[in-house]
mmCIF file of C-alpha atoms in Angstrom:
data_model
loop_
_atom_site.group_PDB
_atom_site.id
_atom_site.type_symbol
_atom_site.label_atom_id
_atom_site.label_comp_id
_atom_site.label_asym_id
_atom_site.label_seq_id
_atom_site.Cartn_x
_atom_site.Cartn_y
_atom_site.Cartn_z
ATOM 1 C CA MET A 24 -52.836 28.444 64.832
ATOM 2 C CA THR A 25 -50.319 26.123 63.178
ATOM 3 C CA THR A 26 -49.965 26.176 59.388
ATOM 4 C CA ILE A 27 -49.166 22.830 57.797
ATOM 5 C CA ALA A 28 -47.043 23.026 54.610
ATOM 6 C CA PRO A 29 -48.479 21.064 51.739
ATOM 7 C CA THR A 30 -46.616 18.000 50.631
ATOM 8 C CA ALA A 31 -44.833 17.786 47.262
ATOM 9 C CA ALA A 32 -47.467 15.423 45.941
ATOM 10 C CA ALA A 33 -50.285 17.745 46.950
ATOM 11 C CA ALA A 34 -48.500 20.715 45.386
ATOM 12 C CA SER A 35 -47.966 18.926 42.115
ATOM 13 C CA SER A 36 -51.585 17.790 41.972
ATOM 14 C CA ALA A 37 -52.849 21.233 42.868
ATOM 15 C CA ASP A 38 -50.654 23.063 40.387
ATOM 16 C CA PRO A 39 -50.473 21.267 37.023
ATOM 17 C CA ALA A 40 -47.951 23.818 35.722
ATOM 18 C CA ALA A 41 -45.475 22.768 38.421
ATOM 19 C CA ALA A 42 -45.492 19.192 37.134
ATOM 20 C CA THR A 43 -44.905 20.256 33.534
ATOM 21 C CA PRO A 44 -41.090 20.702 33.800
ATOM 22 C CA ALA A 45 -40.751 17.251 35.335
ATOM 23 C CA ARG A 46 -42.734 15.720 32.496
ATOM 24 C CA ARG A 47 -40.646 17.663 29.986
ATOM 25 C CA ARG A 48 -37.452 16.391 31.569
ATOM 26 C CA ARG A 49 -38.683 12.826 31.238
ATOM 27 C CA SER A 50 -39.897 13.250 27.674
ATOM 28 C CA PRO A 51 -36.601 12.537 25.808
ATOM 29 C CA SER A 52 -36.266 9.075 27.378
ATOM 30 C CA ALA A 53 -39.956 8.445 26.807
ATOM 31 C CA ARG A 54 -39.535 9.179 23.118
ATOM 32 C CA ARG A 55 -36.841 6.531 22.517
ATOM 33 C CA SER A 56 -37.348 4.740 19.234
ATOM 34 C CA THR A 57 -36.304 1.108 19.004
ATOM 35 C CA PRO A 58 -36.214 1.079 15.161
ATOM 36 C CA LEU A 59 -34.062 4.222 15.180
ATOM 37 C CA THR A 60 -31.688 2.671 17.712
ATOM 38 C CA ILE A 61 -31.369 -0.458 15.588
ATOM 39 C CA ALA A 62 -30.725 1.662 12.499
ATOM 40 C CA MET A 63 -27.980 3.622 14.284
ATOM 41 C CA LEU A 64 -26.341 0.414 15.502
ATOM 42 C CA ALA A 65 -26.448 -0.949 11.955
ATOM 43 C CA ALA A 66 -24.817 2.242 10.651
ATOM 44 C CA LEU A 67 -22.147 1.992 13.362
ATOM 45 C CA ALA A 68 -21.411 -1.612 12.382
ATOM 46 C CA TYR A 69 -21.286 -0.611 8.709
ATOM 47 C CA PHE A 70 -18.525 1.923 9.397
ATOM 48 C CA LEU A 71 -16.567 0.000 12.037
ATOM 49 C CA LEU A 72 -16.566 -3.539 10.647
ATOM 50 C CA PRO A 73 -14.212 -2.736 7.733
ATOM 51 C CA LEU A 74 -11.765 -1.136 10.185
ATOM 52 C CA LEU A 75 -12.046 -4.154 12.481
ATOM 53 C CA TRP A 76 -11.420 -6.497 9.550
ATOM 54 C CA LEU A 77 -8.397 -4.461 8.455
ATOM 55 C CA LEU A 78 -6.926 -4.531 11.964
ATOM 56 C CA ILE A 79 -7.413 -8.297 12.283
ATOM 57 C CA ALA A 80 -6.238 -9.063 8.738
ATOM 58 C CA SER A 81 -3.018 -7.137 9.353
ATOM 59 C CA THR A 82 -2.028 -9.771 11.921
ATOM 60 C CA LYS A 83 -2.270 -12.648 9.426
ATOM 61 C CA SER A 84 -0.090 -14.154 6.756
ATOM 62 C CA THR A 85 -1.372 -14.437 3.202
ATOM 63 C CA GLN A 86 -2.255 -18.089 3.783
ATOM 64 C CA ASP A 87 -4.192 -17.264 6.958
ATOM 65 C CA LEU A 88 -6.116 -14.540 5.108
ATOM 66 C CA PHE A 89 -7.775 -17.274 3.036
ATOM 67 C CA ASN A 90 -7.873 -20.109 5.568
ATOM 68 C CA SER A 91 -9.183 -18.367 8.705
ATOM 69 C CA PHE A 92 -12.329 -16.515 9.669
ATOM 70 C CA GLY A 93 -12.136 -12.911 8.496
ATOM 71 C CA LEU A 94 -13.294 -11.286 11.749
ATOM 72 C CA TRP A 95 -11.095 -13.259 14.108
ATOM 73 C CA PHE A 96 -7.387 -13.712 14.668
ATOM 74 C CA SER A 97 -5.406 -16.672 13.388
ATOM 75 C CA HIS A 98 -3.522 -19.119 15.604
ATOM 76 C CA ALA A 99 -0.213 -17.322 14.937
ATOM 77 C CA PRO A 100 -0.665 -13.516 14.832
ATOM 78 C CA GLN A 101 2.269 -11.734 13.199
ATOM 79 C CA LEU A 102 1.446 -8.031 13.142
ATOM 80 C CA LEU A 103 4.963 -6.867 13.994
ATOM 81 C CA THR A 104 6.449 -9.186 11.365
ATOM 82 C CA ASN A 105 4.073 -7.813 8.739
ATOM 83 C CA VAL A 106 4.932 -4.232 9.706
ATOM 84 C CA ARG A 107 8.686 -4.895 9.455
ATOM 85 C CA GLU A 108 8.343 -6.625 6.092
ATOM 86 C CA THR A 109 6.109 -3.835 4.778
ATOM 87 C CA PHE A 110 8.741 -1.195 5.537
ATOM 88 C CA ALA A 111 11.554 -3.426 4.204
ATOM 89 C CA GLN A 112 9.887 -4.510 0.943
ATOM 90 C CA ASP A 113 11.545 -3.232 -2.260
ATOM 91 C CA ASN A 114 14.329 -1.483 -0.345
ATOM 92 C CA GLY A 115 11.934 0.508 1.824
ATOM 93 C CA VAL A 116 9.892 2.052 -0.972
ATOM 94 C CA PHE A 117 6.821 2.082 1.309
ATOM 95 C CA VAL A 118 8.453 4.796 3.441
ATOM 96 C CA ARG A 119 8.984 6.893 0.314
ATOM 97 C CA TRP A 120 5.345 6.412 -0.705
ATOM 98 C CA LEU A 121 4.254 7.469 2.774
ATOM 99 C CA LEU A 122 6.410 10.604 2.635
ATOM 100 C CA ASN A 123 5.150 11.415 -0.869
ATOM 101 C CA THR A 124 1.576 11.145 0.329
ATOM 102 C CA ALA A 125 2.282 13.344 3.349
ATOM 103 C CA VAL A 126 3.838 16.020 1.109
ATOM 104 C CA TYR A 127 1.054 15.893 -1.487
ATOM 105 C CA ALA A 128 -1.729 15.942 1.121
ATOM 106 C CA GLY A 129 -0.088 18.483 3.423
ATOM 107 C CA VAL A 130 0.783 21.061 0.765
ATOM 108 C CA SER A 131 -2.586 20.599 -0.949
ATOM 109 C CA ALA A 132 -4.533 20.883 2.313
ATOM 110 C CA PHE A 133 -2.831 24.074 3.500
ATOM 111 C CA GLY A 134 -2.915 25.649 0.045
ATOM 112 C CA ALA A 135 -6.550 24.760 -0.594
ATOM 113 C CA ALA A 136 -7.598 25.998 2.856
ATOM 114 C CA LEU A 137 -5.836 29.334 2.331
ATOM 115 C CA LEU A 138 -7.308 29.829 -1.149
ATOM 116 C CA ALA A 139 -10.781 28.846 0.048
ATOM 117 C CA ALA A 140 -10.513 31.285 2.961
ATOM 118 C CA ALA A 141 -9.460 34.126 0.662
ATOM 119 C CA GLY A 142 -12.175 33.363 -1.888
ATOM 120 C CA GLY A 143 -14.892 32.806 0.703
ATOM 121 C CA TYR A 144 -14.004 36.018 2.524
ATOM 122 C CA GLY A 145 -14.061 37.923 -0.764
ATOM 123 C CA PHE A 146 -17.482 36.591 -1.754
ATOM 124 C CA ALA A 147 -18.887 37.247 1.733
ATOM 125 C CA LYS A 148 -17.597 40.772 2.384
ATOM 126 C CA PHE A 149 -17.032 42.396 -1.007
ATOM 127 C CA ARG A 150 -19.502 43.289 -3.730
ATOM 128 C CA PHE A 151 -18.381 43.448 -7.347
ATOM 129 C CA ARG A 152 -19.926 43.049 -10.769
ATOM 130 C CA GLY A 153 -20.825 39.420 -11.437
ATOM 131 C CA ASP A 154 -20.271 38.228 -7.875
ATOM 132 C CA ARG A 155 -23.532 36.285 -7.766
ATOM 133 C CA ALA A 156 -22.873 34.625 -11.116
ATOM 134 C CA ALA A 157 -19.342 33.716 -10.041
ATOM 135 C CA PHE A 158 -20.543 32.212 -6.763
ATOM 136 C CA ASN A 159 -23.260 30.250 -8.562
ATOM 137 C CA LEU A 160 -20.524 28.882 -10.805
ATOM 138 C CA VAL A 161 -18.637 27.748 -7.717
ATOM 139 C CA VAL A 162 -21.741 26.038 -6.342
ATOM 140 C CA GLY A 163 -22.241 24.305 -9.681
ATOM 141 C CA ALA A 164 -18.615 23.124 -9.637
ATOM 142 C CA VAL A 165 -19.323 21.304 -6.372
ATOM 143 C CA MET A 166 -21.560 18.901 -8.311
ATOM 144 C CA VAL A 167 -18.872 18.020 -10.877
ATOM 145 C CA PRO A 168 -17.080 14.752 -9.977
ATOM 146 C CA ALA A 169 -13.304 14.968 -9.859
ATOM 147 C CA THR A 170 -12.914 11.928 -12.122
ATOM 148 C CA ALA A 171 -14.691 13.796 -14.929
ATOM 149 C CA LEU A 172 -11.920 16.400 -14.880
ATOM 150 C CA ALA A 173 -9.006 13.974 -14.655
ATOM 151 C CA ILE A 174 -8.461 13.466 -18.400
ATOM 152 C CA PRO A 175 -8.744 17.188 -19.332
ATOM 153 C CA THR A 176 -6.385 17.975 -16.457
ATOM 154 C CA TYR A 177 -3.888 15.406 -17.743
ATOM 155 C CA LEU A 178 -3.963 16.895 -21.260
ATOM 156 C CA LEU A 179 -3.458 20.389 -19.855
ATOM 157 C CA PHE A 180 -0.559 19.338 -17.649
ATOM 158 C CA ALA A 181 0.993 17.357 -20.492
ATOM 159 C CA LYS A 182 1.091 20.558 -22.582
ATOM 160 C CA ALA A 183 2.688 22.391 -19.656
ATOM 161 C CA GLY A 184 5.275 19.650 -19.102
ATOM 162 C CA LEU A 185 4.158 18.950 -15.536
ATOM 163 C CA VAL A 186 3.177 15.283 -15.960
ATOM 164 C CA ASN A 187 5.160 12.886 -13.760
ATOM 165 C CA THR A 188 6.021 15.629 -11.280
ATOM 166 C CA PRO A 189 4.641 16.300 -7.776
ATOM 167 C CA TRP A 190 2.913 19.440 -9.107
ATOM 168 C CA ALA A 191 0.652 17.227 -11.221
ATOM 169 C CA VAL A 192 -0.950 15.992 -7.985
ATOM 170 C CA ILE A 193 -0.674 19.131 -5.848
ATOM 171 C CA LEU A 194 -1.985 21.836 -8.201
ATOM 172 C CA PRO A 195 -5.349 20.171 -9.051
ATOM 173 C CA SER A 196 -5.892 19.468 -5.350
ATOM 174 C CA LEU A 197 -5.646 23.178 -4.516
ATOM 175 C CA VAL A 198 -9.014 23.781 -6.194
ATOM 176 C CA ASN A 199 -11.766 22.991 -3.683
ATOM 177 C CA PRO A 200 -15.195 24.405 -4.649
ATOM 178 C CA PHE A 201 -16.896 22.915 -1.604
ATOM 179 C CA GLY A 202 -14.278 24.454 0.667
ATOM 180 C CA LEU A 203 -14.804 27.871 -0.925
ATOM 181 C CA TYR A 204 -18.570 27.549 -0.473
ATOM 182 C CA LEU A 205 -18.115 26.529 3.166
ATOM 183 C CA MET A 206 -15.762 29.416 3.871
ATOM 184 C CA ARG A 207 -18.136 31.910 2.266
ATOM 185 C CA VAL A 208 -20.981 30.762 4.517
ATOM 186 C CA TYR A 209 -18.710 30.802 7.567
ATOM 187 C CA ALA A 210 -17.199 34.229 6.830
ATOM 188 C CA GLU A 211 -20.617 35.886 6.617
ATOM 189 C CA ASP A 212 -21.171 35.388 10.358
ATOM 190 C CA ALA A 213 -17.650 34.897 11.727
ATOM 191 C CA VAL A 214 -16.193 38.178 10.424
ATOM 192 C CA PRO A 215 -18.121 41.222 11.747
ATOM 193 C CA ASP A 216 -18.241 44.221 9.447
ATOM 194 C CA SER A 217 -17.524 46.524 12.408
ATOM 195 C CA ILE A 218 -14.087 44.961 12.921
ATOM 196 C CA LEU A 219 -13.230 45.406 9.250
ATOM 197 C CA GLU A 220 -14.324 49.044 9.295
ATOM 198 C CA ALA A 221 -12.329 49.735 12.464
ATOM 199 C CA ALA A 222 -9.213 48.219 10.914
ATOM 200 C CA ARG A 223 -9.633 50.288 7.758
ATOM 201 C CA ILE A 224 -10.096 53.474 9.793
ATOM 202 C CA ASP A 225 -6.839 52.662 11.602
ATOM 203 C CA GLY A 226 -5.095 52.553 8.225
ATOM 204 C CA ALA A 227 -4.691 48.788 7.761
ATOM 205 C CA GLY A 228 -4.578 47.546 4.181
ATOM 206 C CA GLU A 229 -6.758 44.729 2.880
ATOM 207 C CA LEU A 230 -3.946 42.166 2.871
ATOM 208 C CA ARG A 231 -2.991 43.027 6.427
ATOM 209 C CA ILE A 232 -6.616 42.814 7.513
ATOM 210 C CA PHE A 233 -6.946 39.385 5.902
ATOM 211 C CA PHE A 234 -3.775 37.852 7.330
ATOM 212 C CA ARG A 235 -3.813 39.516 10.752
ATOM 213 C CA ILE A 236 -7.546 39.561 11.558
ATOM 214 C CA VAL A 237 -9.692 37.544 9.179
ATOM 215 C CA LEU A 238 -7.654 34.332 9.218
ATOM 216 C CA ARG A 239 -7.867 34.193 13.014
ATOM 217 C CA LEU A 240 -11.622 34.609 12.938
ATOM 218 C CA LEU A 241 -11.922 31.962 10.229
ATOM 219 C CA GLY A 242 -9.876 29.424 12.200
ATOM 220 C CA PRO A 243 -12.533 26.704 12.735
ATOM 221 C CA GLY A 244 -13.755 26.851 9.153
ATOM 222 C CA LEU A 245 -10.157 26.893 7.919
ATOM 223 C CA VAL A 246 -9.365 23.708 9.834
ATOM 224 C CA THR A 247 -12.519 22.059 8.475
ATOM 225 C CA VAL A 248 -11.508 22.730 4.873
ATOM 226 C CA LEU A 249 -7.967 21.616 5.674
ATOM 227 C CA LEU A 250 -9.196 18.277 7.006
ATOM 228 C CA PHE A 251 -11.525 17.668 4.068
ATOM 229 C CA THR A 252 -8.760 18.399 1.568
ATOM 230 C CA LEU A 253 -6.226 16.379 3.532
ATOM 231 C CA VAL A 254 -8.442 13.284 3.473
ATOM 232 C CA ALA A 255 -9.407 13.739 -0.190
ATOM 233 C CA THR A 256 -5.790 14.121 -1.335
ATOM 234 C CA TRP A 257 -4.506 11.355 0.933
ATOM 235 C CA ASN A 258 -7.065 8.908 -0.483
ATOM 236 C CA ASN A 259 -6.810 10.143 -4.077
ATOM 237 C CA TYR A 260 -6.063 7.286 -6.458
ATOM 238 C CA PHE A 261 -7.201 8.065 -9.977
ATOM 239 C CA LEU A 262 -5.413 11.399 -10.452
ATOM 240 C CA PRO A 263 -1.947 10.155 -9.342
ATOM 241 C CA LEU A 264 -2.497 6.972 -11.344
ATOM 242 C CA ILE A 265 -2.770 8.836 -14.646
ATOM 243 C CA MET A 266 -0.320 11.631 -13.782
ATOM 244 C CA LEU A 267 2.644 9.681 -12.389
ATOM 245 C CA ASN A 268 4.799 7.039 -14.056
ATOM 246 C CA ASP A 269 7.780 6.953 -11.713
ATOM 247 C CA PRO A 270 7.271 4.535 -8.772
ATOM 248 C CA ASP A 271 9.414 6.809 -6.596
ATOM 249 C CA LEU A 272 6.731 9.516 -6.966
ATOM 250 C CA TYR A 273 3.764 7.279 -6.183
ATOM 251 C CA PRO A 274 1.490 8.127 -3.257
ATOM 252 C CA ILE A 275 0.553 5.312 -0.973
ATOM 253 C CA THR A 276 -2.705 4.515 -2.777
ATOM 254 C CA VAL A 277 -1.052 3.867 -6.149
ATOM 255 C CA GLY A 278 1.914 2.141 -4.540
ATOM 256 C CA LEU A 279 -0.214 -0.357 -2.633
ATOM 257 C CA SER A 280 -2.236 -0.946 -5.799
ATOM 258 C CA SER A 281 0.961 -1.856 -7.648
ATOM 259 C CA TRP A 282 1.854 -4.305 -4.879
ATOM 260 C CA ALA A 283 -1.608 -5.853 -5.100
ATOM 261 C CA ALA A 284 -1.172 -6.257 -8.872
ATOM 262 C CA GLN A 285 2.175 -7.980 -8.277
ATOM 263 C CA ALA A 286 0.580 -10.314 -5.745
ATOM 264 C CA GLN A 287 -2.173 -11.295 -8.175
ATOM 265 C CA ASN A 288 0.013 -11.644 -11.266
ATOM 266 C CA GLY A 289 3.176 -12.942 -9.605
ATOM 267 C CA GLY A 290 5.275 -10.180 -11.155
ATOM 268 C CA ALA A 291 8.870 -9.286 -10.444
ATOM 269 C CA GLY A 292 9.574 -8.634 -6.792
ATOM 270 C CA ALA A 293 6.401 -10.412 -5.629
ATOM 271 C CA SER A 294 6.699 -12.555 -2.512
ATOM 272 C CA SER A 295 4.430 -15.170 -1.005
ATOM 273 C CA ASP A 296 3.239 -12.707 1.649
ATOM 274 C CA MET A 297 2.729 -9.738 -0.676
ATOM 275 C CA LEU A 298 -1.032 -9.627 -0.100
ATOM 276 C CA ALA A 299 -0.502 -9.516 3.659
ATOM 277 C CA LEU A 300 1.866 -6.589 3.145
ATOM 278 C CA VAL A 301 -0.785 -4.748 1.132
ATOM 279 C CA VAL A 302 -3.291 -5.163 3.970
ATOM 280 C CA THR A 303 -0.751 -4.097 6.592
ATOM 281 C CA GLY A 304 0.258 -1.095 4.498
ATOM 282 C CA SER A 305 -3.396 -0.085 4.261
ATOM 283 C CA LEU A 306 -3.671 -0.164 8.043
ATOM 284 C CA ILE A 307 -0.532 1.950 8.461
ATOM 285 C CA SER A 308 -1.776 4.458 5.886
ATOM 286 C CA ILE A 309 -4.914 5.351 7.866
ATOM 287 C CA VAL A 310 -3.064 6.037 11.136
ATOM 288 C CA PRO A 311 -1.990 9.605 10.181
ATOM 289 C CA LEU A 312 -5.572 10.478 9.222
ATOM 290 C CA VAL A 313 -6.928 9.160 12.512
ATOM 291 C CA VAL A 314 -4.331 11.197 14.411
ATOM 292 C CA ALA A 315 -5.174 14.333 12.417
ATOM 293 C CA PHE A 316 -8.897 13.968 13.147
ATOM 294 C CA LEU A 317 -8.332 13.335 16.840
ATOM 295 C CA MET A 318 -6.135 16.422 17.128
ATOM 296 C CA LEU A 319 -8.367 18.769 15.122
ATOM 297 C CA GLN A 320 -11.873 17.386 15.683
ATOM 298 C CA ARG A 321 -12.999 20.203 17.988
ATOM 299 C CA TYR A 322 -12.223 22.769 15.276
ATOM 300 C CA TRP A 323 -13.803 20.534 12.643
ATOM 301 C CA GLN A 324 -17.076 20.176 14.562
ATOM 302 C CA SER A 325 -17.409 23.908 15.182
ATOM 303 C CA GLY A 326 -16.615 24.611 11.550
ATOM 304 C CA LEU A 327 -19.334 22.260 10.321
ATOM 305 C CA ALA A 328 -21.884 24.077 12.508
ATOM 306 C CA ALA A 329 -20.973 27.418 10.955
ATOM 307 C CA GLY A 330 -23.854 29.229 9.347
ATOM 308 C CA GLY A 331 -26.442 26.936 10.899
ATOM 309 C CA VAL A 332 -27.814 29.684 13.176
ATOM 310 C CA LYS A 333 -28.222 33.294 12.137
ATOM 311 C CA GLN A 334 -27.644 35.854 14.879
#
């Protein structure tokens, strides 16, 4: 007697459970939302259009900025000319502003990341009197805008004689309450207590444990805080504006603002293409940030997901 194997259609109709995985695999595409897609496209345009405008505007002269369509190139693009004139303006002061910004942002980012890692690790793994109250104070400091602290910080630094020095920009940027909160959440899961106990049994001191073991385990969260601080310090405008008086100490934000003021008021050193140089300088200033994000994004993404799932 010959046994005939049932067909796939007959099997699926006979066994409803067998068809369930197929329906589940098709369910994500079936649940597509047109309004949600439109909203995401609108959000994408909201973030990308300013960058597109900046890229296109950097190829124009000041006259073309006002006489041509903002989201399309002019008849005579001159990006390379604008870049050369930007670096040559005022005896190459733009290069000095760029280096100042790199120093301020780099030192602040590494310092703030290290302090946040130390503080977050301490809050996560050590218990001491008043630890909860201290951490609640840190969480409350996250809600305080930086501009509200700018004037008190200026008065304090004026008493200390640090106004109009690089330290007036670097030291306030080392304090990052959000970074400390993030590192505390990350350290709770990323640093196992068993590893700490094993290191202590082997005779390692707390500083050696922190620098040789903990910092390696906190790598993704450390890079996340570093990137956040790097971007915040690089784009900081108000604090350097009130702290610095010497143009040679300006970061790129304050320097480009001074060029824009010259272009509007026709001050000393202003040229007919000054506004085009401001736009081109703005484009150049975002390139290092884009490079930093592209190089460190995998660490940044894993650091943001820290603490989302409890093991």
